[in-house]
Short mmCIF file of C-alpha atoms in Angstrom, two decimals:
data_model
loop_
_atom_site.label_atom_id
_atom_site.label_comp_id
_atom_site.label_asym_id
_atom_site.label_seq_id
_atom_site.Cartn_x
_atom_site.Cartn_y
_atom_site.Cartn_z
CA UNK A 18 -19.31 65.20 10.52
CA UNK A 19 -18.97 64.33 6.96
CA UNK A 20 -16.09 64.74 4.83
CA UNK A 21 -15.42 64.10 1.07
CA UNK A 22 -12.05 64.24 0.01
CA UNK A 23 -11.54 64.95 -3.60
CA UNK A 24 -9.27 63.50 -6.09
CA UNK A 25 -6.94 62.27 -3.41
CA UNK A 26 -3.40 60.63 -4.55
CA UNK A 27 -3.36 57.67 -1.95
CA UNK A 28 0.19 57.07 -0.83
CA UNK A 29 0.42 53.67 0.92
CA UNK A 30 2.81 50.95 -0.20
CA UNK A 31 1.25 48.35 2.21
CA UNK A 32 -1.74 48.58 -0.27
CA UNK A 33 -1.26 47.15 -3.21
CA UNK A 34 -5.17 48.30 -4.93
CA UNK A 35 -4.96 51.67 -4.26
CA UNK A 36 -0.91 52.82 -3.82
CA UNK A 37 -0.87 55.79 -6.00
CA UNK A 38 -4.06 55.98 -7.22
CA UNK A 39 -6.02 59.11 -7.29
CA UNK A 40 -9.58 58.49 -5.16
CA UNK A 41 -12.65 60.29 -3.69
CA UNK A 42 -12.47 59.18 -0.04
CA UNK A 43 -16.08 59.72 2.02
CA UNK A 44 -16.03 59.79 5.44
CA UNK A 45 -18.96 59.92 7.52
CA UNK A 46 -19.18 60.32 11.48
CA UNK A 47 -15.51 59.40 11.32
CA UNK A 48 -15.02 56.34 9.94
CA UNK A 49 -14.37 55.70 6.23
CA UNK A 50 -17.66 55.14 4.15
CA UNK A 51 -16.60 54.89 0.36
CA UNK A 52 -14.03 54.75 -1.85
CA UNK A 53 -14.41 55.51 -5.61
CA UNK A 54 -12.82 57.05 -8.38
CA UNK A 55 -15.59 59.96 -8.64
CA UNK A 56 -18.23 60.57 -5.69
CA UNK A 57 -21.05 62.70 -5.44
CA UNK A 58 -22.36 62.91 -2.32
CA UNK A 59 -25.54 64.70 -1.62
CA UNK A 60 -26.36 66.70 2.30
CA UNK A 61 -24.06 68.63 4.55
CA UNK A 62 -20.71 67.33 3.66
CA UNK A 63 -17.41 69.57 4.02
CA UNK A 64 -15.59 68.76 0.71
CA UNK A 65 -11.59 68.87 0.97
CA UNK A 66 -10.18 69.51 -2.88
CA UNK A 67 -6.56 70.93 -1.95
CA UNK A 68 -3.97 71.59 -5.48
CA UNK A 69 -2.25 68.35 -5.41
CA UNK A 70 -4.01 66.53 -2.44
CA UNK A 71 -2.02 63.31 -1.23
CA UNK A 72 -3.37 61.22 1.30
CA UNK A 73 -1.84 58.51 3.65
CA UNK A 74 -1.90 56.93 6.37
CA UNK A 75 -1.89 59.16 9.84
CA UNK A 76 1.82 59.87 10.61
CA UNK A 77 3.10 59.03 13.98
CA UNK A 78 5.88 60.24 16.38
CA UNK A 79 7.45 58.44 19.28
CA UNK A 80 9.48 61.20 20.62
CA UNK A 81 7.62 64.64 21.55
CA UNK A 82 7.91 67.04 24.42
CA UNK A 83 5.50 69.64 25.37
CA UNK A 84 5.78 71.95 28.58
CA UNK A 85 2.30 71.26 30.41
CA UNK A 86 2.18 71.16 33.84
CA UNK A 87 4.37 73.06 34.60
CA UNK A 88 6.36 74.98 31.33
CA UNK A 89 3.47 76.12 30.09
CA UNK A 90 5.33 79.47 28.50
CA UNK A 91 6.86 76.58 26.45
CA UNK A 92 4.07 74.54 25.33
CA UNK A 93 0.62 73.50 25.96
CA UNK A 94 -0.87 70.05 25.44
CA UNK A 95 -3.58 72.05 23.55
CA UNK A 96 -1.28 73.96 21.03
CA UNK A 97 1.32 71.23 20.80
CA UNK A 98 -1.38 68.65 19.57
CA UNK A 99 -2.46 71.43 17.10
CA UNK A 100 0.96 71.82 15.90
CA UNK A 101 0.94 68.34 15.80
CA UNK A 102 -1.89 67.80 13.43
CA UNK A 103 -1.46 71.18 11.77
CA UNK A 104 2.35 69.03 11.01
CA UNK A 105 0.87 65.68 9.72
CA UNK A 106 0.58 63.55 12.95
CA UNK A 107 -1.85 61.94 13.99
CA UNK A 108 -0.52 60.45 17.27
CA UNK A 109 2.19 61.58 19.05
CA UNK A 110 3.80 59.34 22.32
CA UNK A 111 4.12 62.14 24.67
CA UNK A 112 7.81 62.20 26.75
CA UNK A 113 7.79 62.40 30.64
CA UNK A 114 9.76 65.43 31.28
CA UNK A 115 7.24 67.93 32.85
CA UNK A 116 6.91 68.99 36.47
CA UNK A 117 5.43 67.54 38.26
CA UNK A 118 6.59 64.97 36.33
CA UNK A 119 4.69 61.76 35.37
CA UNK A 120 5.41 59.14 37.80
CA UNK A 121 1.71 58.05 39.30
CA UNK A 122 -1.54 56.86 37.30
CA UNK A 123 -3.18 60.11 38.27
CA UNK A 124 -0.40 61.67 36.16
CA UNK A 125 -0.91 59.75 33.00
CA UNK A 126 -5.22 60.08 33.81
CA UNK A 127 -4.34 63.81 34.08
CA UNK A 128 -2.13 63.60 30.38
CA UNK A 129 -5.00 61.71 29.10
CA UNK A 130 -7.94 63.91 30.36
CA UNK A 131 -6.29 66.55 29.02
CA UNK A 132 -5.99 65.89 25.43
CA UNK A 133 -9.15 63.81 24.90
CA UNK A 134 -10.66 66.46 22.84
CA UNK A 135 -7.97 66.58 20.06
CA UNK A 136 -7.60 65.19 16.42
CA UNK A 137 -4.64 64.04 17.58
CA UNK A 138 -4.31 61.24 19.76
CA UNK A 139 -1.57 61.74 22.79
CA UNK A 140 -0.21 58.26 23.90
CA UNK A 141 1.78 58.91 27.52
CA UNK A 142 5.00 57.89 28.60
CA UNK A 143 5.51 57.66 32.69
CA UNK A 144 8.94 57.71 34.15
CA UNK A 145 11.18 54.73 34.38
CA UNK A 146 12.17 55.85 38.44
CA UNK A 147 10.33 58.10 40.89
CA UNK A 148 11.09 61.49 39.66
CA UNK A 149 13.14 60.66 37.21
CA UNK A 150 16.04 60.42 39.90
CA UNK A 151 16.95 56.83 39.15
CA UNK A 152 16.94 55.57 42.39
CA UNK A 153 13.61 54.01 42.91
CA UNK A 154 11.30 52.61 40.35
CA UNK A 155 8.28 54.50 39.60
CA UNK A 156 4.87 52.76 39.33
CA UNK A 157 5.00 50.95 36.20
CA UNK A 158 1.69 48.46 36.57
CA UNK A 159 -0.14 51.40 37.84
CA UNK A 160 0.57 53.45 34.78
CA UNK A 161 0.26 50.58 32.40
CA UNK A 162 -3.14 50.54 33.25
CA UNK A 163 -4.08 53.63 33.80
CA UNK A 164 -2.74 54.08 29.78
CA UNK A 165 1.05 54.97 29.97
CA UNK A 166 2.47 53.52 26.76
CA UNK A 167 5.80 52.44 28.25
CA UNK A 168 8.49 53.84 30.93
CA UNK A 169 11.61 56.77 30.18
CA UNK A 170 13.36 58.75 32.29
CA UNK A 171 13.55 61.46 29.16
CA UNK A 172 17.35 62.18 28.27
CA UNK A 173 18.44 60.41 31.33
CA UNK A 174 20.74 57.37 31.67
CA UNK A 175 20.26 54.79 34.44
CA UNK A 176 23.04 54.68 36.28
CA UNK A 177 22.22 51.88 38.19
CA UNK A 178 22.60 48.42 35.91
CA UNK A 179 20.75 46.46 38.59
CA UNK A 180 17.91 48.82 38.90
CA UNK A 181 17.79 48.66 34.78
CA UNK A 182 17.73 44.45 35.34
CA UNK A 183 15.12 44.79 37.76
CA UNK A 184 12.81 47.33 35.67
CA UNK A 185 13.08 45.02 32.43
CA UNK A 186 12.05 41.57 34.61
CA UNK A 187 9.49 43.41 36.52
CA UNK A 188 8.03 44.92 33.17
CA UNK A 189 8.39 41.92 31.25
CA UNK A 190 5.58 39.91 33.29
CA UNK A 191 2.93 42.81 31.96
CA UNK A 192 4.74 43.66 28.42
CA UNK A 193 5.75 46.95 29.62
CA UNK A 194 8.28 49.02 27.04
CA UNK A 195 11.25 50.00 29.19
CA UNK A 196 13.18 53.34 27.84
CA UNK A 197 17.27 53.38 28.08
CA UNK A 198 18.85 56.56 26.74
CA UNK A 199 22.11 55.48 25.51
CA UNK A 200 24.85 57.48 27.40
CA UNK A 201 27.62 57.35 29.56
CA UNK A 202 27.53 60.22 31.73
CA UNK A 203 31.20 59.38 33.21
CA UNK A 204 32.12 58.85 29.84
CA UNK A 205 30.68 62.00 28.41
CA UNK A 206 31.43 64.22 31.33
CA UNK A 207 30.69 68.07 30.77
CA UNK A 208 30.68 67.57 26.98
CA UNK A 209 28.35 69.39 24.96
CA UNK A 210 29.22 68.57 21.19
CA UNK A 211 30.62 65.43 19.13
CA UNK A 212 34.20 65.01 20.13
CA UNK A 213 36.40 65.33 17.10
CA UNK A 214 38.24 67.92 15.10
CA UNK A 215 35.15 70.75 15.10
CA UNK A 216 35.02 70.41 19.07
CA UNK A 217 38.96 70.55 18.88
CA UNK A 218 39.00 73.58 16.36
CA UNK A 219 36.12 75.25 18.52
CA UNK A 220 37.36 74.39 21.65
CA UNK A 221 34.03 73.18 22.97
CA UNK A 222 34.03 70.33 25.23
CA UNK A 223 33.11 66.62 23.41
CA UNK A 224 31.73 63.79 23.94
CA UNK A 225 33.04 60.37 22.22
CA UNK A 226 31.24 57.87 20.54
CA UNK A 227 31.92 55.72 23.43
CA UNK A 228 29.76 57.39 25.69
CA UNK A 229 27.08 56.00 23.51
CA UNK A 230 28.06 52.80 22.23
CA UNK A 231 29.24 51.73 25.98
CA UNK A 232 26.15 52.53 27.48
CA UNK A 233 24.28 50.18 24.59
CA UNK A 234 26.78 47.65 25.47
CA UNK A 235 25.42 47.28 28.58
CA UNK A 236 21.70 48.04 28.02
CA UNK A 237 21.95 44.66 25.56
CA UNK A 238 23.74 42.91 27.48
CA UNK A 239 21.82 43.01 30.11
CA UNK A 240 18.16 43.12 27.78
CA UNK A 241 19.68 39.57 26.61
CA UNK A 242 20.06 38.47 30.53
CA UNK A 243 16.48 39.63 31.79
CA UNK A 244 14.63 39.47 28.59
CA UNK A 245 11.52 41.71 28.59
CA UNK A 246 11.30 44.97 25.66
CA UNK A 247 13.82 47.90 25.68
CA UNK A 248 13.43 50.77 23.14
CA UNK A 249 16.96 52.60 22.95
CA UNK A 250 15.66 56.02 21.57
CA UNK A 251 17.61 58.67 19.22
CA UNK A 252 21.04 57.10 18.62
CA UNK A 253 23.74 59.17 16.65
CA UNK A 254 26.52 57.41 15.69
CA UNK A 255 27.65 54.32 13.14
CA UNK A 256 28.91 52.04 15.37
CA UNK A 257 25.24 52.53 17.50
CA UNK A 258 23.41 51.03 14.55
CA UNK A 259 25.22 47.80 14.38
CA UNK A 260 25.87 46.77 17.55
CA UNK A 261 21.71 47.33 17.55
CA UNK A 262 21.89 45.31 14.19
CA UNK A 263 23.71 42.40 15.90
CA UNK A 264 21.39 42.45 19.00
CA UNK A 265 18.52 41.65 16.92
CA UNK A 266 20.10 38.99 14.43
CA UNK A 267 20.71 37.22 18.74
CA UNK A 268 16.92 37.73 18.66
CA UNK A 269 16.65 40.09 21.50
CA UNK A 270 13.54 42.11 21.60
CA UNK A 271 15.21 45.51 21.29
CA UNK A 272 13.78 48.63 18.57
CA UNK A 273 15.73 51.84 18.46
CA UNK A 274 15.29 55.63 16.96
CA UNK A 275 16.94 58.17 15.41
CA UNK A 276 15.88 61.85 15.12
CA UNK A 277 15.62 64.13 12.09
CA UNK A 278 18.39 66.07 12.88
CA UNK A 279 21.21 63.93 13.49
CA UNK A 280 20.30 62.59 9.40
CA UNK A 281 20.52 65.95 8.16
CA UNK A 282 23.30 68.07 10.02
CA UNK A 283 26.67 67.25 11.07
CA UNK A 284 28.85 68.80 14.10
CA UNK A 285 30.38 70.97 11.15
CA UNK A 286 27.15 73.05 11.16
CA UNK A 287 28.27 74.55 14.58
CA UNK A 288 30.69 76.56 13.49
CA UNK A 289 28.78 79.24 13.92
CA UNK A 290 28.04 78.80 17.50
CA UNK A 291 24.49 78.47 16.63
CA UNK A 292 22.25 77.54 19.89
CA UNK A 293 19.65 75.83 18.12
CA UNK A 294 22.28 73.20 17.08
CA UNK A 295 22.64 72.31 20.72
CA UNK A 296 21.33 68.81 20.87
CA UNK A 297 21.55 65.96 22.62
CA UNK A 298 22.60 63.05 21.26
CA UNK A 299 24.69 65.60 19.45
CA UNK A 300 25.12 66.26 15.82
CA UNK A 301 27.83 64.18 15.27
CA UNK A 302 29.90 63.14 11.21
CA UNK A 303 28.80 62.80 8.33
CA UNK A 304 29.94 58.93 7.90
CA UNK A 305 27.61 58.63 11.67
CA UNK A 306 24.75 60.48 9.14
CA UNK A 307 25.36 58.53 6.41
CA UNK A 308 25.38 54.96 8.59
CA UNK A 309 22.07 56.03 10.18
CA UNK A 310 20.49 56.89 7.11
CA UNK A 311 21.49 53.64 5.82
CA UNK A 312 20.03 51.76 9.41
CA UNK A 313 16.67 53.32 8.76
CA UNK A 314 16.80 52.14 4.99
CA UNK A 315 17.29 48.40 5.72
CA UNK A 316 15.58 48.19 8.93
CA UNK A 317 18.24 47.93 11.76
CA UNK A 318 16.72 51.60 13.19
CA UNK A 319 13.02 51.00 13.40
CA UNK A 320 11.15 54.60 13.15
CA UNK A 321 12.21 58.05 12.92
CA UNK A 322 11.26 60.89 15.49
CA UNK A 323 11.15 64.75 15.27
CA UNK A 324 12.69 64.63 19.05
CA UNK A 325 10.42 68.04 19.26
CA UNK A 326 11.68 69.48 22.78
CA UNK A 327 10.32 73.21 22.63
CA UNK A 328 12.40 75.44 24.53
CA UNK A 329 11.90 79.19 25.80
CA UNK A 330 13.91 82.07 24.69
CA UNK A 331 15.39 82.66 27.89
CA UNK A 332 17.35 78.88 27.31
CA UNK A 333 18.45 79.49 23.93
CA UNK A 334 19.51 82.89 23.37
CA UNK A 335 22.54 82.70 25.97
CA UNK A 336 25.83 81.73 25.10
CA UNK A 337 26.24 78.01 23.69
CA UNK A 338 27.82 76.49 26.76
CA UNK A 339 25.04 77.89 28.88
CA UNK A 340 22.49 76.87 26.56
CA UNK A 341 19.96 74.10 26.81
CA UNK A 342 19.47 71.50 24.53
CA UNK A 343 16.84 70.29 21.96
CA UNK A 344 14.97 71.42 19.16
CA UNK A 345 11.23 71.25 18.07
CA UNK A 346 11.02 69.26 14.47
CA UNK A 347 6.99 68.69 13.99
CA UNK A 348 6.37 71.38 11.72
CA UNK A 349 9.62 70.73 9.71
CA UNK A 350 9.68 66.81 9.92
CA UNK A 351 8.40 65.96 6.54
CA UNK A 352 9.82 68.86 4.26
CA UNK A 353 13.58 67.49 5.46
CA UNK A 354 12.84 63.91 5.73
CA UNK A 355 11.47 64.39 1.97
CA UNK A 356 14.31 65.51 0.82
CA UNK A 357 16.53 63.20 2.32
CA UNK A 358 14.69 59.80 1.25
CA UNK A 359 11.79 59.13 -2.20
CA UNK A 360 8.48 59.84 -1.26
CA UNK A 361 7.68 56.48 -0.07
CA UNK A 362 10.22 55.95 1.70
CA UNK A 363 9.22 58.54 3.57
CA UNK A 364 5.38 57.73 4.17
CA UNK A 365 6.73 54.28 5.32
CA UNK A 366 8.93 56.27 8.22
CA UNK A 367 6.52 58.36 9.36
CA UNK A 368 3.63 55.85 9.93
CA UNK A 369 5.84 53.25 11.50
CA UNK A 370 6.27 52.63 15.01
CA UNK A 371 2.36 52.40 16.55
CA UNK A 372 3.12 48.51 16.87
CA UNK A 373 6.00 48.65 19.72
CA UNK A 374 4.08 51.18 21.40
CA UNK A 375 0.73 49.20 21.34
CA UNK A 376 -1.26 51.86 20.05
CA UNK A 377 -3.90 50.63 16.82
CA UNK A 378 -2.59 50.49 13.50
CA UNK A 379 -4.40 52.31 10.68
CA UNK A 380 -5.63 50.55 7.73
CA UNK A 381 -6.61 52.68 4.57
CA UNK A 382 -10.32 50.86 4.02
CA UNK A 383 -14.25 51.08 3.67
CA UNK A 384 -15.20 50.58 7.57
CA UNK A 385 -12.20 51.74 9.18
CA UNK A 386 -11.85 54.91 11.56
CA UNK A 387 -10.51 57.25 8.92
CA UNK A 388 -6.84 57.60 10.63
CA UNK A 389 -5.18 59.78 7.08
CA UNK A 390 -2.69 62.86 6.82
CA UNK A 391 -3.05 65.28 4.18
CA UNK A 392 -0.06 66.77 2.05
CA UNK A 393 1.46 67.77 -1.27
CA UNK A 394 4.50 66.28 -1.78
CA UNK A 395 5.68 69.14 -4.26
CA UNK A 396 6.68 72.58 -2.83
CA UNK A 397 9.97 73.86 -1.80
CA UNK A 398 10.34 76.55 0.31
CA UNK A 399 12.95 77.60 2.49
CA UNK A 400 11.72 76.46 6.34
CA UNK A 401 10.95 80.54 8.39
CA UNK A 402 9.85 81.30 11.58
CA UNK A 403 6.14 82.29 10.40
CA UNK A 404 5.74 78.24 9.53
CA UNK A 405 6.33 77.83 13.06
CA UNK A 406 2.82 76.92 14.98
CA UNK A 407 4.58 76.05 18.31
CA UNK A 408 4.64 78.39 21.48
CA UNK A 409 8.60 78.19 21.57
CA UNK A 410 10.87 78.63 18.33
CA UNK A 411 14.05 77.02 18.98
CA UNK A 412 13.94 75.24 15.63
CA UNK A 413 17.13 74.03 13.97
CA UNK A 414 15.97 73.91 10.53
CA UNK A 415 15.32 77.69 10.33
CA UNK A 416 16.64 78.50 6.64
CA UNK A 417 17.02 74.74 5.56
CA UNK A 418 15.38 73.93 2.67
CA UNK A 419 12.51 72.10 2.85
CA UNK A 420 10.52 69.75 0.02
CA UNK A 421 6.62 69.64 0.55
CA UNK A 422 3.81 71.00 2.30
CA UNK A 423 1.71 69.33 4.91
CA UNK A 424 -2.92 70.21 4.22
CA UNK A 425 -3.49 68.27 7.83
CA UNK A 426 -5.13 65.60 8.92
CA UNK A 427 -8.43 63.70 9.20
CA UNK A 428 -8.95 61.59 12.67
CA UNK A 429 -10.81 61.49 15.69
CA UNK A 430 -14.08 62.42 13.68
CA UNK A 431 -12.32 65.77 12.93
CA UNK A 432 -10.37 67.71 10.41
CA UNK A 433 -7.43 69.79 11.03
CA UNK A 434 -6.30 72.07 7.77
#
């Protein structure tokens, strides 16, 4: 397939010649063939000349749930890469949380097999423990090679601090990426919400900061005893972001995220006992927003994720106690974020992050796989259900305003717009 791209803005502040600069961008069978300031190319070529066309990098997101096997009503690998492109990404590390789940190499060849065909790229997680039950470890070497991108039990803390030791020093002798979601389930109890004056005034049952920040306590402390790689995924509070800030100034090898939502909204935004706004971590203040935003700004929290978790009807639309948690973000993820940080900025988020996870970095030049999202950083609208693409709707960011438009994306020798 060819492709000419017309009058492009490139957006990529790791390239100096052509940040900013309006191109035409061939692409031929895939791969970038020419850049110029005016092409013409002659033969069957599909030419892309969107009002306001912006180009970058492909964007990438470590944190994404779909349903297949298994929740299918909720999502398929086929329509949740779709959403995913139709959204701007061009990989997506896929979390372990179907059923069966992914605990074998035949489960990640399955994953693999599965979305082969797609523009974009699916990069599996396998479980850290045999079904996710954190008693046993799953098969980590296996999955390495049969492509698993690193180990998670998906919203589930190990209990166990030896079997965590064990995991990072058996891990570290084949550079495997061990998960550790940061919470204290003795702690945190049958808390559903931030603890603080909302949960007090609502009478909904909290969960402290310390159910967090202890659990990170001990994920670092042991990380600095066994050394090896831990990524402590979507962390919520202030306090989170420097005791991550002091781990790596020790030099341990330790990368953390933060989703969309916890920068945006606060615990005030469930007054209105809102199911969509059940989350977990939960929203928490606005000084915990505030200190994350800053920890993405100078580096201490090392990518942003949507945390896209689609859920069914039947789990949201029940009373908030009884509801379950999560949100899908894809198709909102860089209207918000765009609003929240200069353009730049957030081009830099969203394309960060392949390097932990192993997967190949882009690079925006003549003989490179043409790896490039396509988007107009202008428009705002206010984010409705019909700019959902996913199966399930429990978005959070229905009625937010939202600042730009996403074209699509160009990888994999296709075109998604």
């Amino acid at each position: 397939m060819n492709i000419l791209l017309k009058s492009a803005k490139i957006v990529d502040p790791t390239n100096k010649d052509l940040h900013l600069k309006k191109r035409d961008i061939f692409i031929k069978n895939g791969v970038i063939e020419n850049i110029a300031a005016n092409l013409d190319v002659q033969g069957r070529t599909k030419v892309i000349s969107f009002e306001n066309l912006h180009i970058s990098l492909g964007w990438f997101d470590s944190s994404v749930s779909f349903g297949e096997p298994g929740y299918e009503e909720r999502e398929t690998i086929q329509n949740g890469l779709y959403t995913a492109a139709k959204s701007g990404f061009t990989d997506i590390v896929l979390n372990p949380n179907t059923n069966p789940l992914p605990d074998s190499s035949s489960d990640i060849v399955f994953l693999k097999n599965a979305s082969k065909q797609s523009a974009t790229t699916l990069h599996a997680l396998g479980t850290l423990t045999i079904r996710s039950e954190g008693e046993s470890l799953a098969e980590l070497y296996d999955m390495k090679s049969a492509g698993a991108v690193g180990y998670y039990d998906y919203k589930l803390p190990l209990k166990n601090s030896n079997l965590l030791k064990v995991a990072l020093q058996y891990a570290h002798n084949f550079d495997g990426l061990v998960h550790s979601f940061p919470m204290d389930m003795q702690i945190a109890g049958k808390g559903i919400v931030n603890e603080g004056e909302v949960s007090t005034r609502l009478g909904l049952k909290g969960i402290p900061h310390l159910a967090e920040e202890l659990s990170i306590v001990r994920d670092l402390f042991i990380l600095e005893y066994t050394g090896g790689k831990m990524h402590i995924p979507t962390i919520s509070t202030a306090n989170s972001v420097k005791l991550i800030a002091e781990a790596k100034k020790k030099g341990l090898d330790v990368t953390c995220s933060v989703a969309v939502h916890n920068l945006c909204f606060t615990d005030e935004t469930l007054v209105e006992f809102d199911s969509h706004f059940k989350l977990m971590p939960p929203l928490r203040t606005k000084s915990d927003a505030k200190a994350l935003i800053k920890g993405l700004k100078d580096g201490t929290i090392d990518f942003v994720t949507t945390d896209h978790r689609p859920m069914d009807i039947e789990h949201k639309r029940v009373e908030f106690d009884n509801a379950s948690d999560g949100t899908i973000g894809l198709e909102s993820a860089f209207g918000m974020l765009n609003q929240i940080f200069d353009l730049e900025t957030t081009i830099s988020l969203l394309t960060k992050g392949r390097e932990r996870y192993k997967v190949k970095t882009p690079y925006f030049k003549v003989g490179e796989n043409a790896n490039l999202t396509l988007f107009d950083p202008n428009p705002e609208y206010i984010f409705e259900e019909k700019d959902i693409l996913s199966t399930s709707k429990n978005s959070c960011f229905l009625g937010s305003k939202l600042k730009g438009k996403v074209y699509g994306i160009v990888s994999n020798n296709q075109i998604i717009n």
